[in-house]
CSV table of C-alpha atoms in Angstrom, one decimal:
chain,number,residue,atom,x,y,z
Q,7,UNK,CA,9.4,6.0,9.7
Q,8,UNK,CA,8.1,3.0,11.7
Q,9,UNK,CA,5.5,3.6,14.3
Q,10,UNK,CA,7.2,2.7,17.6
Q,11,UNK,CA,4.7,1.1,20.1
Q,12,UNK,CA,6.0,0.3,23.6
Q,13,UNK,CA,4.9,-2.9,25.3
Q,14,UNK,CA,1.8,-2.4,27.3
Q,15,UNK,CA,0.8,0.6,25.1
Q,16,UNK,CA,-1.5,1.1,22.2
Q,17,UNK,CA,-0.8,4.0,20.0
Q,18,UNK,CA,-4.0,5.7,18.7
Q,19,UNK,CA,-3.9,8.2,15.9
Q,20,UNK,CA,-7.0,10.4,16.2
Q,21,UNK,CA,-8.4,13.9,16.5
Q,22,UNK,CA,-10.4,15.2,19.5
Q,23,UNK,CA,-13.1,16.4,17.1
Q,24,UNK,CA,-13.7,12.9,15.7
Q,25,UNK,CA,-16.9,11.3,17.0
Q,26,UNK,CA,-16.0,7.8,15.7
Q,27,UNK,CA,-12.8,7.9,17.8
Q,28,UNK,CA,-14.7,9.1,20.8
Q,29,UNK,CA,-16.8,6.0,20.7
Q,30,UNK,CA,-13.7,3.8,20.0
Q,31,UNK,CA,-11.7,5.2,22.9
Q,32,UNK,CA,-14.7,4.8,25.2
Q,33,UNK,CA,-15.1,1.2,24.2
Q,34,UNK,CA,-11.3,0.6,24.6
Q,35,UNK,CA,-11.4,2.1,28.2
Q,36,UNK,CA,-14.5,0.1,29.1
Q,37,UNK,CA,-13.0,-3.1,27.9
Q,38,UNK,CA,-9.8,-2.4,29.7
Q,39,UNK,CA,-11.5,-1.8,33.0
Q,40,UNK,CA,-13.8,-4.9,32.6
Q,41,UNK,CA,-10.7,-7.1,32.0
Q,42,UNK,CA,-8.9,-5.6,35.0
Q,43,UNK,CA,-6.1,-4.3,32.8
Q,44,UNK,CA,-6.2,-0.6,33.7
Q,45,UNK,CA,-2.7,-0.8,35.1
Q,46,UNK,CA,-1.3,-2.9,32.3
Q,47,UNK,CA,-2.3,-0.9,29.2
Q,48,UNK,CA,-1.9,2.8,28.4
Q,49,UNK,CA,-3.1,4.8,25.4
Q,50,UNK,CA,-0.4,6.8,23.6
Q,51,UNK,CA,-2.4,9.6,21.9
Q,52,UNK,CA,-1.0,10.7,18.6
Q,53,UNK,CA,-2.5,13.3,16.2
Q,54,UNK,CA,-4.3,12.7,13.0
Q,55,UNK,CA,-5.3,16.2,12.1
Q,56,UNK,CA,-8.6,16.0,10.2
Q,57,UNK,CA,-8.7,19.7,9.3
Q,58,UNK,CA,-5.3,19.3,7.6
Q,59,UNK,CA,-6.2,16.1,5.8
Q,60,UNK,CA,-9.5,17.4,4.6
Q,61,UNK,CA,-8.3,20.9,3.9
Q,62,UNK,CA,-11.3,22.5,5.5
Q,63,UNK,CA,-12.5,23.6,8.9
Q,64,UNK,CA,-14.6,21.4,11.2
Q,65,UNK,CA,-17.8,21.1,9.1
Q,66,UNK,CA,-20.9,21.6,11.3
Q,67,UNK,CA,-23.3,20.1,8.8
Q,68,UNK,CA,-21.3,17.0,8.4
Q,69,UNK,CA,-20.7,16.6,12.2
Q,70,UNK,CA,-24.4,17.2,13.0
Q,71,UNK,CA,-25.4,14.6,10.5
Q,72,UNK,CA,-22.9,12.0,11.8
Q,73,UNK,CA,-23.8,12.4,15.5
Q,74,UNK,CA,-27.2,10.6,15.4
Q,75,UNK,CA,-25.5,7.7,13.6
Q,76,UNK,CA,-22.4,7.6,15.8
Q,77,UNK,CA,-24.2,8.5,19.0
Q,78,UNK,CA,-26.5,5.5,18.9
Q,79,UNK,CA,-23.5,3.2,19.0
Q,80,UNK,CA,-22.8,4.3,22.6
Q,81,UNK,CA,-25.9,6.2,23.9
Q,82,UNK,CA,-24.4,6.5,27.4
Q,83,UNK,CA,-21.9,9.1,26.1
Q,84,UNK,CA,-24.8,11.6,25.4
Q,85,UNK,CA,-23.4,12.8,22.0
Q,86,UNK,CA,-25.7,15.3,20.4
Q,87,UNK,CA,-25.8,17.8,17.5
Q,88,UNK,CA,-24.5,21.3,18.3
Q,89,UNK,CA,-26.7,23.1,20.8
Q,90,UNK,CA,-24.8,26.4,21.1
Q,91,UNK,CA,-25.0,29.6,19.1
Q,92,UNK,CA,-23.9,29.2,15.5
Q,93,UNK,CA,-21.2,31.9,16.1
Q,94,UNK,CA,-19.7,29.7,18.9
Q,95,UNK,CA,-19.1,26.7,16.6
Q,96,UNK,CA,-15.4,25.7,16.9
Q,97,UNK,CA,-13.7,25.8,13.4
Q,98,UNK,CA,-10.5,24.1,14.6
Q,99,UNK,CA,-9.7,21.3,17.0
Q,100,UNK,CA,-6.0,22.1,17.1
Q,101,UNK,CA,-5.8,23.8,20.6
Q,102,UNK,CA,-7.7,20.9,22.1
Q,103,UNK,CA,-5.4,18.4,20.4
Q,104,UNK,CA,-2.4,20.4,21.6
Q,105,UNK,CA,-3.7,20.4,25.1
Q,106,UNK,CA,-3.9,16.6,25.1
Q,107,UNK,CA,-0.3,16.3,24.0
Q,108,UNK,CA,0.7,18.8,26.7
Q,109,UNK,CA,-1.1,16.7,29.3
Q,110,UNK,CA,0.8,13.6,27.9
Q,111,UNK,CA,4.0,15.2,29.2
Q,112,UNK,CA,2.5,14.9,32.7
Q,113,UNK,CA,1.3,11.3,32.3
Q,114,UNK,CA,-0.6,9.0,30.0
Q,115,UNK,CA,-3.5,9.0,32.5
Q,116,UNK,CA,-3.7,12.7,32.4
Q,117,UNK,CA,-3.7,12.7,28.6
Q,118,UNK,CA,-6.4,10.0,28.5
Q,119,UNK,CA,-8.6,11.9,31.0
Q,120,UNK,CA,-8.3,15.3,29.3
Q,121,UNK,CA,-8.8,13.9,25.8
Q,122,UNK,CA,-12.1,12.3,26.7
Q,123,UNK,CA,-13.2,15.4,28.7
Q,124,UNK,CA,-12.5,17.6,25.7
Q,125,UNK,CA,-14.4,15.3,23.4
Q,126,UNK,CA,-17.5,15.3,25.7
Q,127,UNK,CA,-17.2,19.1,26.1
Q,128,UNK,CA,-17.6,19.4,22.3
Q,129,UNK,CA,-19.9,16.5,21.3
Q,130,UNK,CA,-22.1,16.5,24.4
Q,131,UNK,CA,-21.9,19.9,26.0
Q,132,UNK,CA,-21.5,22.1,22.8
Q,133,UNK,CA,-18.5,24.0,24.2
Q,134,UNK,CA,-16.2,25.9,21.8
Q,135,UNK,CA,-13.0,24.0,22.3
Q,136,UNK,CA,-11.2,26.2,19.7
Q,137,UNK,CA,-10.9,28.8,22.6
Q,138,UNK,CA,-7.9,28.3,24.9
Q,139,UNK,CA,-9.8,29.4,27.9
Q,140,UNK,CA,-12.5,26.7,27.3
Q,141,UNK,CA,-9.8,24.1,26.9
Q,142,UNK,CA,-8.1,25.2,30.1
Q,143,UNK,CA,-11.5,25.2,31.9
Q,144,UNK,CA,-12.1,21.7,30.8
Q,145,UNK,CA,-8.6,20.7,32.1
Q,146,UNK,CA,-9.4,22.3,35.5
Q,147,UNK,CA,-12.3,19.7,35.8
Q,148,UNK,CA,-9.8,16.8,35.4
Q,149,UNK,CA,-8.3,15.7,38.7
Q,150,UNK,CA,-5.4,14.0,37.1
Q,151,UNK,CA,-4.4,17.0,35.0
Q,152,UNK,CA,-2.3,20.0,36.1
Q,153,UNK,CA,-4.4,22.6,34.3
Q,154,UNK,CA,-1.9,25.4,35.0
Q,155,UNK,CA,0.9,23.4,33.2
Q,156,UNK,CA,-1.4,22.8,30.3
Q,157,UNK,CA,-2.2,26.5,30.1
Q,158,UNK,CA,1.5,27.4,30.2
Q,159,UNK,CA,2.2,24.8,27.4
Q,160,UNK,CA,-0.5,26.3,25.2
Q,161,UNK,CA,1.0,29.7,25.8
Q,162,UNK,CA,4.6,28.7,24.8
Q,163,UNK,CA,3.8,26.0,22.3
Q,164,UNK,CA,6.1,23.4,23.8
Q,165,UNK,CA,3.9,20.4,22.8
Q,166,UNK,CA,3.0,21.5,19.3
Q,167,UNK,CA,6.3,20.8,17.6
Q,168,UNK,CA,6.6,17.2,18.5
Q,169,UNK,CA,2.8,16.6,18.0
Q,170,UNK,CA,2.9,18.0,14.5
Q,171,UNK,CA,6.2,16.3,13.6
Q,172,UNK,CA,4.6,12.9,14.5
Q,173,UNK,CA,1.6,13.7,12.5
Q,174,UNK,CA,3.6,14.7,9.4
Q,175,UNK,CA,5.9,11.7,9.7
Q,176,UNK,CA,3.0,9.1,9.9
Q,177,UNK,CA,0.2,10.8,8.0
Q,178,UNK,CA,0.5,8.3,5.1
Q,179,UNK,CA,0.6,5.3,7.5
Q,180,UNK,CA,-2.8,6.2,9.0
Q,181,UNK,CA,-6.0,5.2,7.3
Q,182,UNK,CA,-8.1,7.7,9.4
Q,183,UNK,CA,-9.3,8.5,12.8
Q,184,UNK,CA,-9.2,6.3,14.9
Q,185,UNK,CA,-6.3,4.0,13.9
Q,186,UNK,CA,-4.9,1.7,16.6
Q,187,UNK,CA,-1.3,0.4,16.5
Q,188,UNK,CA,-0.1,-2.4,18.8
Q,189,UNK,CA,3.4,-3.5,19.9
Q,190,UNK,CA,3.0,-6.8,18.1
Q,191,UNK,CA,3.0,-5.0,14.8
Q,192,UNK,CA,-0.7,-5.2,14.1
Q,193,UNK,CA,-3.0,-2.3,13.5
Q,194,UNK,CA,-6.7,-1.7,13.0
Q,195,UNK,CA,-8.7,1.3,11.8
Q,196,UNK,CA,-12.1,2.0,13.6
Q,197,UNK,CA,-12.3,-1.4,15.2
Q,198,UNK,CA,-15.5,-3.4,14.9
Q,199,UNK,CA,-17.3,-0.9,12.6
Q,200,UNK,CA,-18.1,-1.3,8.9
Q,201,UNK,CA,-19.9,1.5,7.2
Q,202,UNK,CA,-20.5,3.3,3.9
Q,203,UNK,CA,-21.7,6.7,2.8
Q,204,UNK,CA,-25.3,6.9,1.8
Q,205,UNK,CA,-25.8,7.7,-1.9
Q,206,UNK,CA,-27.9,10.8,-1.4
Q,207,UNK,CA,-25.9,12.9,1.0
Q,208,UNK,CA,-22.7,11.0,1.6
Q,209,UNK,CA,-23.5,10.6,5.3
Q,210,UNK,CA,-22.4,7.4,7.1
Q,211,UNK,CA,-24.5,4.3,7.2
Q,212,UNK,CA,-23.3,1.6,9.7
Q,213,UNK,CA,-23.4,-1.8,8.1
Q,214,UNK,CA,-22.2,-3.7,11.1
Q,215,UNK,CA,-20.9,-2.9,14.6
Q,216,UNK,CA,-19.1,-5.4,16.9
Q,217,UNK,CA,-18.0,-3.8,20.2
Q,218,UNK,CA,-16.7,-7.2,21.4
Q,219,UNK,CA,-13.5,-6.7,19.3
Q,220,UNK,CA,-12.2,-4.4,22.0
Q,221,UNK,CA,-11.6,-7.3,24.4
Q,222,UNK,CA,-9.2,-8.9,22.1
Q,223,UNK,CA,-7.6,-5.5,21.3
Q,224,UNK,CA,-7.0,-4.8,24.9
Q,225,UNK,CA,-5.6,-8.3,25.6
Q,226,UNK,CA,-3.2,-8.0,22.7
Q,227,UNK,CA,-2.1,-4.6,23.9
Q,228,UNK,CA,-1.4,-6.1,27.3
Q,229,UNK,CA,0.7,-8.9,25.6
Q,230,UNK,CA,-1.9,-11.6,26.2
Q,231,UNK,CA,-3.0,-14.1,23.7
Q,232,UNK,CA,-6.3,-16.0,23.2
């Protein structure tokens, strides 16, 4: 199935518990605001479910090893290794992802705001976003989100079917999280970052990082050239 991207929209396949996409989305939003295109470009959040792709739960050791590498790309985000009790570690991101897709039924702005709030709740504040009450509490801190509607959607599952159908339909089209798709037919995985796993532990080593690519990405999403 083709990935349908509406004009003025960028489709981003990602997972709330992906630190790389947290940095990528932050950079996209920052570039969009700097260019004065907040009203011209919206992010359409789509799911790329890492726990399903990898066939294992969110790995604390891997995430804690990634964070010092990813976090230094955007220090202002305050990403840090897990500070909570070991027993409070979230083993799944699915409720958080589902909440973002429930918020998308309200508006793209609501989905954008809740998505980033949930990411920071996990990566910065060490909150267990596997728990529905934590997800809803995060939603209550978002002024663009109707948290009661998100809670109701999590109870009846109204957002999960479409979310999972989109993931299943496009899983093989997506290289990883994050993967951006534009209306002009172009796409890019983890923009601006080149990396490789280190030989000893398989942890990421950043070879190059160019945040300036987001200006061009935002302009192209807005239908601008040059």
